[in-house]
Short mmCIF file of C-alpha atoms in Angstrom, two decimals:
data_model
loop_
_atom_site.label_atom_id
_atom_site.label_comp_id
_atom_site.label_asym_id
_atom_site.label_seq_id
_atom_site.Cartn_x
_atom_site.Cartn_y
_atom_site.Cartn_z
CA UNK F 1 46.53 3.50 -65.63
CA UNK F 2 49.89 4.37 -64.03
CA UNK F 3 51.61 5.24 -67.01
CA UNK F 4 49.95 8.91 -67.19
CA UNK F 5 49.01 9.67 -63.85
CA UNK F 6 50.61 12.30 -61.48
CA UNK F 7 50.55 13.36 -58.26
CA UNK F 8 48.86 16.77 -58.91
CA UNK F 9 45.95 15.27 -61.06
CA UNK F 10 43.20 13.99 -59.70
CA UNK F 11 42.32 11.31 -62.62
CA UNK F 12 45.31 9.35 -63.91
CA UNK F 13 44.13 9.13 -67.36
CA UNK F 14 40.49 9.33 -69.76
CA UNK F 15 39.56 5.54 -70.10
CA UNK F 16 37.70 4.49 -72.74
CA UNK F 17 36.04 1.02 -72.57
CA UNK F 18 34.63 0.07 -75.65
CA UNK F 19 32.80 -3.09 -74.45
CA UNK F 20 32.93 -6.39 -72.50
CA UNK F 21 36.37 -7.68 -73.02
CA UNK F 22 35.18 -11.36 -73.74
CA UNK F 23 33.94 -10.52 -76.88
CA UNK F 24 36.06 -9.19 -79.78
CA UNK F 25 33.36 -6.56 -81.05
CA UNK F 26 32.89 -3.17 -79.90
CA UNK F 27 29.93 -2.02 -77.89
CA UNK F 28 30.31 1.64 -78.83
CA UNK F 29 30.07 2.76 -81.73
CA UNK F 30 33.08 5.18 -83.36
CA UNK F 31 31.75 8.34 -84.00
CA UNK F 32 30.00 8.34 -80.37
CA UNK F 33 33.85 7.61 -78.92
CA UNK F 34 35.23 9.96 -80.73
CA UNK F 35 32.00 12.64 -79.75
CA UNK F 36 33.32 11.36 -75.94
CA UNK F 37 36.87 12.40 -77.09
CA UNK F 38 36.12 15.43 -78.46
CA UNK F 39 33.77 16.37 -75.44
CA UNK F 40 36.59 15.53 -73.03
CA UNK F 41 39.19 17.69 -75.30
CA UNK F 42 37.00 21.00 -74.70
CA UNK F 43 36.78 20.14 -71.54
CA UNK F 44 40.46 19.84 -70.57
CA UNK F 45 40.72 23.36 -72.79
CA UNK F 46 38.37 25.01 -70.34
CA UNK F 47 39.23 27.36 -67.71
CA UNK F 48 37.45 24.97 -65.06
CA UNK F 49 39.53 21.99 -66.35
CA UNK F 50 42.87 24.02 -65.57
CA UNK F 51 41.48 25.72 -61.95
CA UNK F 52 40.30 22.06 -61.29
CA UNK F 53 43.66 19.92 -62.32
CA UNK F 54 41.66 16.89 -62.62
CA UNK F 55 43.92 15.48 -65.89
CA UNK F 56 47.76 15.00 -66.55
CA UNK F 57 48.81 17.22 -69.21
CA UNK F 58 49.00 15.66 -71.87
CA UNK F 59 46.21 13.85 -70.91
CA UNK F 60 46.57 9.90 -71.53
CA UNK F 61 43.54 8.03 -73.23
CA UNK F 62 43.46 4.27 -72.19
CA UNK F 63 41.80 1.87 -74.37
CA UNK F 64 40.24 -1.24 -72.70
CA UNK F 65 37.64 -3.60 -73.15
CA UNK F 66 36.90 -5.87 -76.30
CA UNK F 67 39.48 -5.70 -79.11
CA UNK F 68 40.73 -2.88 -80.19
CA UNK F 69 42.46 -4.27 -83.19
CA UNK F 70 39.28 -6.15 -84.15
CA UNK F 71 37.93 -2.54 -86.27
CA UNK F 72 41.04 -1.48 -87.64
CA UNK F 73 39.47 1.16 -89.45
CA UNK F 74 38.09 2.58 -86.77
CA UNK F 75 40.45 2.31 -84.52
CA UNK F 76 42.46 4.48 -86.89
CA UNK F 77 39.91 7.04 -86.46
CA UNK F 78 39.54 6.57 -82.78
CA UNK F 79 43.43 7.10 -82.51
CA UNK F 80 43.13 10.49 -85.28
CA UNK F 81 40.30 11.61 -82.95
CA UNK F 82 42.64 11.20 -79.34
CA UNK F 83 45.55 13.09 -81.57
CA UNK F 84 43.60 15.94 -82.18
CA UNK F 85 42.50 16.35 -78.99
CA UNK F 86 46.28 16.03 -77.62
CA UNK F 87 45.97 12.86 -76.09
CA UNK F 88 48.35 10.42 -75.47
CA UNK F 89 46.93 6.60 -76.03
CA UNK F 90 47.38 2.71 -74.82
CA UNK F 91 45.66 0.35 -76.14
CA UNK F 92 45.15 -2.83 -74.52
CA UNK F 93 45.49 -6.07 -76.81
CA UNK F 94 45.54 -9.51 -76.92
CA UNK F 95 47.55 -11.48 -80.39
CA UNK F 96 44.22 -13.18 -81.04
CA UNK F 97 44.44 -10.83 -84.24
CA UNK F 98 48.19 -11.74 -85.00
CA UNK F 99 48.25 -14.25 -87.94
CA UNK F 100 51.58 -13.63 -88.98
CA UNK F 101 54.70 -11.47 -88.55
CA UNK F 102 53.55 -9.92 -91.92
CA UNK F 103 49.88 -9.19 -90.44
CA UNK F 104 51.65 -7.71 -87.20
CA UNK F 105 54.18 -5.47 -89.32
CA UNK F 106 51.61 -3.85 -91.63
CA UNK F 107 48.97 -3.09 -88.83
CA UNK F 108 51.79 -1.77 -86.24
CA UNK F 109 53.16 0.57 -88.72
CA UNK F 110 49.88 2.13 -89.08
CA UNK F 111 50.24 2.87 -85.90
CA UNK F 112 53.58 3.27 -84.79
CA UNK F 113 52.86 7.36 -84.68
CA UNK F 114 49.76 6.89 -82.85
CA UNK F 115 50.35 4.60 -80.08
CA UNK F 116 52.09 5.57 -76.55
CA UNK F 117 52.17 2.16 -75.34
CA UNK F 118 50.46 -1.37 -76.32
CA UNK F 119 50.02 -3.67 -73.54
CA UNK F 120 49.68 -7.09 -74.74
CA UNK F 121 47.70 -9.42 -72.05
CA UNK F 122 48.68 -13.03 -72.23
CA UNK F 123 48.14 -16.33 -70.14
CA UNK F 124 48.73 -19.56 -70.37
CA UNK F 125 45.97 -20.47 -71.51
CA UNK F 126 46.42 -18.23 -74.56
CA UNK F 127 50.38 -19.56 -75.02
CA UNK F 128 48.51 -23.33 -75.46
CA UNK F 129 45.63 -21.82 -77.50
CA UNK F 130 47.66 -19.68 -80.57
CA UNK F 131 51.07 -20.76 -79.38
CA UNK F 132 54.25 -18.21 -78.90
CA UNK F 133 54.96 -17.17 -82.54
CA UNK F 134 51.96 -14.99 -82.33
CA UNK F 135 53.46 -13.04 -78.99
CA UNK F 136 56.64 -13.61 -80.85
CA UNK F 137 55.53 -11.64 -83.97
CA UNK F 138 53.33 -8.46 -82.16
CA UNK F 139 56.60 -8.10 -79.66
CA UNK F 140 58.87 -8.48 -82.67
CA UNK F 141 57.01 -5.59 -84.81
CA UNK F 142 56.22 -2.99 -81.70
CA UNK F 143 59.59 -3.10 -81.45
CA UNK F 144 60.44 -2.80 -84.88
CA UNK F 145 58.78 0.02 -84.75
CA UNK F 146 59.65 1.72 -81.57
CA UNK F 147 56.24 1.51 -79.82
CA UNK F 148 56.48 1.31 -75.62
CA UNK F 149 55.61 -2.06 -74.90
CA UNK F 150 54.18 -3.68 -71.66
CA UNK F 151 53.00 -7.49 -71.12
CA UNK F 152 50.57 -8.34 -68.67
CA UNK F 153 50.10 -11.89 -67.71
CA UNK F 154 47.24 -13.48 -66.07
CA UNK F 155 47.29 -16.58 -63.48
CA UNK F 156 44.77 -18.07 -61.90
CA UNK F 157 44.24 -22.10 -60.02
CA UNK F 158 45.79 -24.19 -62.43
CA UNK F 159 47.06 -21.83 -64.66
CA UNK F 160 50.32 -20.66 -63.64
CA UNK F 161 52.62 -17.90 -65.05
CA UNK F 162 53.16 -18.78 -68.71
CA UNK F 163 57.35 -19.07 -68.02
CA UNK F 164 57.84 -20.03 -71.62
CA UNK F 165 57.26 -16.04 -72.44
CA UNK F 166 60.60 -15.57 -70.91
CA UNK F 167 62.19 -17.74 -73.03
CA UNK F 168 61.68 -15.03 -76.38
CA UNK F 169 64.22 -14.00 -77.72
CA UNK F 170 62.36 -10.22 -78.05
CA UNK F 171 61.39 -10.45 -74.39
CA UNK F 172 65.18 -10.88 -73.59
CA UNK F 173 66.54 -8.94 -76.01
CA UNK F 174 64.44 -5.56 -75.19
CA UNK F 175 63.83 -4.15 -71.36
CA UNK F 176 59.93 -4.97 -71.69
CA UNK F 177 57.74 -4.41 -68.50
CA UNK F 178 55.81 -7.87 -67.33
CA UNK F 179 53.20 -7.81 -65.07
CA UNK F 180 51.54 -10.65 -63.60
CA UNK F 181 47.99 -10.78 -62.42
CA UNK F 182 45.24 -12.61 -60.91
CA UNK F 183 43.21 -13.03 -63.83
CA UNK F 184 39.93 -11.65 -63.99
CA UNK F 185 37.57 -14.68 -63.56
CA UNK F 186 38.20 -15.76 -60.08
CA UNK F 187 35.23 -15.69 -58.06
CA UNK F 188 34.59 -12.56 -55.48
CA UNK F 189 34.78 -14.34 -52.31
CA UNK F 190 38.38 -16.44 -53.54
CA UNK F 191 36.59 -20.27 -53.04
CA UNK F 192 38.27 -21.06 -56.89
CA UNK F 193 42.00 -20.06 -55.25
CA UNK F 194 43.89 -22.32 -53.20
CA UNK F 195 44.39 -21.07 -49.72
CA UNK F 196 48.48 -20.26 -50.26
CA UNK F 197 47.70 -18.10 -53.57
CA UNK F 198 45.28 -15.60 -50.91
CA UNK F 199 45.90 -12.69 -48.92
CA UNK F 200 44.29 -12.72 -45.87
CA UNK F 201 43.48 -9.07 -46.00
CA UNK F 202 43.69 -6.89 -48.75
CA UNK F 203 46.81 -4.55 -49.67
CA UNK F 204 47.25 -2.12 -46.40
CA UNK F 205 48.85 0.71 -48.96
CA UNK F 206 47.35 -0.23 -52.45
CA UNK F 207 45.78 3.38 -52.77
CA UNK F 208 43.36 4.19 -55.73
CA UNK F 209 45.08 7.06 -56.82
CA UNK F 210 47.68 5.14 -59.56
CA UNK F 211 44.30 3.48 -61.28
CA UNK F 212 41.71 6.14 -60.74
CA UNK F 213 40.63 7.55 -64.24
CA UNK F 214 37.62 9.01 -65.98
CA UNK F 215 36.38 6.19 -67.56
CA UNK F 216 34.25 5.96 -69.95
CA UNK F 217 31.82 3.05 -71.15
CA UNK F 218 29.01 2.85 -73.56
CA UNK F 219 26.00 4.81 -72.67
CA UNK F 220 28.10 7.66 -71.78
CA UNK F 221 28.36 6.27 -67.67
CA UNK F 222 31.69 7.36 -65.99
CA UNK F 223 33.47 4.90 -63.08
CA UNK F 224 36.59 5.86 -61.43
CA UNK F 225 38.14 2.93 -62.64
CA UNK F 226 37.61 -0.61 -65.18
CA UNK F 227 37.40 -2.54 -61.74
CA UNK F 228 34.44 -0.57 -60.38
CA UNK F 229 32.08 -0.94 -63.76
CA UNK F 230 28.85 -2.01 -62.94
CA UNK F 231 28.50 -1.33 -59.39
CA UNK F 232 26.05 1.67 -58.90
CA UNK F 233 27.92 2.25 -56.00
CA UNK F 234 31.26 3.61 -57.70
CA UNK F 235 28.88 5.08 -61.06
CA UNK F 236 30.06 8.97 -61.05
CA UNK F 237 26.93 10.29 -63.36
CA UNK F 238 26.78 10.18 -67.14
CA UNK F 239 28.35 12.44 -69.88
CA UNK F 240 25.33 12.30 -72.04
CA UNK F 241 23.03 13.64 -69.62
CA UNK F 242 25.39 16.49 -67.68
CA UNK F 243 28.66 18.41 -68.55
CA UNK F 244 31.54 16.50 -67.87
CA UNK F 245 32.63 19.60 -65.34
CA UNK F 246 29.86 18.59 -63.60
CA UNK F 247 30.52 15.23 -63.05
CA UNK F 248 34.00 16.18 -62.43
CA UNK F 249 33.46 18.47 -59.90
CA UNK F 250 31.00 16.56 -57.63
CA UNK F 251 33.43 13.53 -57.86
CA UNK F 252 36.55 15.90 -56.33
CA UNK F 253 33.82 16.85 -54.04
CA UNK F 254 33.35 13.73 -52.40
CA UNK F 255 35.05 13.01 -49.20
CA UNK F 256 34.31 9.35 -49.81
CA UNK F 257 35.87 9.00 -52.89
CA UNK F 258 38.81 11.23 -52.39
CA UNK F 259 39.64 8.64 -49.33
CA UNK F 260 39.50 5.78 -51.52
CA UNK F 261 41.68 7.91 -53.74
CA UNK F 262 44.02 8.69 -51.25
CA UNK F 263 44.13 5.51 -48.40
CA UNK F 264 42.86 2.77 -51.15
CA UNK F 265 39.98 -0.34 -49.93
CA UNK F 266 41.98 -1.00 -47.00
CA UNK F 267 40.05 1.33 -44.38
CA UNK F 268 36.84 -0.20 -45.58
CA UNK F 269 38.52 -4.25 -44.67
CA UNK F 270 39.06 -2.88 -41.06
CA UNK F 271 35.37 -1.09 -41.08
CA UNK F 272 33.59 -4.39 -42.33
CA UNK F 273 36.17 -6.16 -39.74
CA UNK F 274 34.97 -4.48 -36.90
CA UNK F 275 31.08 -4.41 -37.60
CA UNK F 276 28.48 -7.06 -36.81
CA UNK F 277 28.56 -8.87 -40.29
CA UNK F 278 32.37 -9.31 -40.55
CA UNK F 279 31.53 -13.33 -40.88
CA UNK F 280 30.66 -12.04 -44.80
CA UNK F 281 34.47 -11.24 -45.51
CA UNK F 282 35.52 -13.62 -47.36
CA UNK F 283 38.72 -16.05 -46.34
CA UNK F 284 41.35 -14.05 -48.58
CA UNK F 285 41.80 -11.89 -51.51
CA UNK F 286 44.69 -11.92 -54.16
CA UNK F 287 44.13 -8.35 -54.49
CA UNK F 288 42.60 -4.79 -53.37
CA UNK F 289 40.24 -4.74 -56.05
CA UNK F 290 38.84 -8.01 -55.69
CA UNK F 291 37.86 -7.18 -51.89
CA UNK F 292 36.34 -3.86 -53.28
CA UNK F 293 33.89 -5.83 -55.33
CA UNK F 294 33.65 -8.42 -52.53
CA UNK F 295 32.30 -5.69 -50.30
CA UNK F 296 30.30 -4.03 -52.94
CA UNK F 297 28.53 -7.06 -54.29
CA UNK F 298 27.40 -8.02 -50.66
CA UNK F 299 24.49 -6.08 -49.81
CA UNK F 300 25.45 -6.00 -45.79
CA UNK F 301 29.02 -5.17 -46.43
CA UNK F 302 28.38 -2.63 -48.55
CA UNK F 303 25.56 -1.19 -46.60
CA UNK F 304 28.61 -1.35 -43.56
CA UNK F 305 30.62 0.59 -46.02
CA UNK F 306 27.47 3.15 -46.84
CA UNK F 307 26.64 3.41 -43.13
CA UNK F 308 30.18 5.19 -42.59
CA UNK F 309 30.16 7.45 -45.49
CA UNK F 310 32.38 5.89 -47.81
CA UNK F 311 30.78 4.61 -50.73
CA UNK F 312 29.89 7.53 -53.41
CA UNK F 313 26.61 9.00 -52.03
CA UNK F 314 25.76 11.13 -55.80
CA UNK F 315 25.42 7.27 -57.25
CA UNK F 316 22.26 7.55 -59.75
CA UNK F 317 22.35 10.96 -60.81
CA UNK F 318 21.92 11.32 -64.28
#
């Protein structure tokens, strides 16, 4: 969540991640994201909030997970809900919803005043299963109606960059930002990758503080980032069953988690390096996230990792 993040705040941005992002349908329902919303507007009203400096101001809401376009309506209501609590939203799409520059026209405009920045995520794969005239027509109406646009594109073994994106006319025509990516579903210890694509250690200065957020999934659990849901390891406590200071405050409290912040995974490749069960590493990693997991999902790495004080010891409350 670069976009909002500063060097003063602690979190980048609220995340909000309405559900596993291989299905279209949410796994929250509205009016419990927009009770999170509201819950995370009084706090960044509060007194603590400001002595604390834990959020940008204005604080940026990123939307991830599932489809956000696939509820319209309650998107709408979602976005109302982020505006009245003075937040600044991205929403994370893919054109799966775009039937025609007619559909993406109407539905942008609804919108365009409510919407920081869309990031579209594409692949190959998705140019070969909807084609180009559906990218064509969502980058043709966000900038028809002045929304910030990014496009974030996924590779993987066999399924290189989709260069054809570069040939659109609205790519070339507007300074858009394009990202590429590993994508998501290569395997923790990097067998699916051939051995060029890897790194053979993970990013020495990737640090965690330009994609740590608060964020949010259903159930009310908070992670310090979309990569870490699901490992207990990285869970910071639960809104639903504590205050959100104090969840706040015991995750600025915690030397472990503040040196991820600051240094990123790297310290923990050279800790897992130098113990007894650095056979486990794997052979490469195309990023700093992916070794995270690697290490987390391994119960000797991460107990390596736990021995030394640097996974979150507070995992579990709530």
């Amino acid at each position: 969540m670069p976009l909002f993040g500063g060097h003063r705040s602690y979190f980048g941005a609220v995340g909000l991640f309405l559900g596993n992002g291989s299905t279209a349908s949410w796994q929250i329902p509205v009016e419990k994201a927009c009770e999170y919303l509201d819950r995370m507007g009084e706090f960044q009203a509060s007194s603590a909030a400001t002595e604390l400096a834990c959020l940008p101001i204005p604080t940026g809401l990123y939307v991830s997970g599932a489809e956000p376009f696939a509820q319209i309506d309650d998107l709408e209501r979602l976005l109302d809900c982020a505006l009245r609590n003075r937040m600044l939203a991205e929403l994370v799409t893919t054109v799966s919803w775009v039937d025609s520059q007619g559909t993406a026209n109407s539905v942008i405009e609804r919108f365009a005043k409510k919407v920081h920045l869309l990031t579209v995520v594409t692949s190959q794969a998705d140019s070969e299963r909807y084609g180009l005239a559906r990218l064509e027509h969502l980058l043709g109406a966000l900038r028809e109606f002045d929304i910030n646009t990014s496009i974030r594109c996924s590779i993987g073994p066999g399924e290189p960059f989709p260069r054809e994106v570069l040939a659109l006319e609205v790519v070339n025509c507007d300074t858009s930002v394009i990202r590429v990516e590993p994508r998501a579903g290569a395997s923790a210890d990097g067998a699916e990758w051939p051995a060029g694509y890897l790194l053979p250690a993970p990013p020495r200065y990737a640090r965690c503080a330009e994609l740590m957020g608060f964020v949010i999934v259903p159930g009310g659990d908070v992670y310090p980032c979309s990569s870490g849901i699901g490992f207990s390891q990285l869970r910071l406590g639960n809104i639903e069953a504590e205050p959100i200071e104090s969840v706040v405050r015991r995750t600025m409290a915690d030397a472990a988690l503040r040196k991820l912040h600051d240094k990123g995974p790297y310290y923990l490749y050279e800790l897992c390096s130098e113990s007894a069960d650095s056979a486990r590493l794997a052979a490469g990693y195309v990023s700093a996230c992916q070794f995270h997991r690697h290490v987390l999902a391994d119960p000797k790495l991460a107990a390596v990792a736990a021995s030394a004080n640097t996974i979150n010891p507070v995992a579990g409350i709530g």
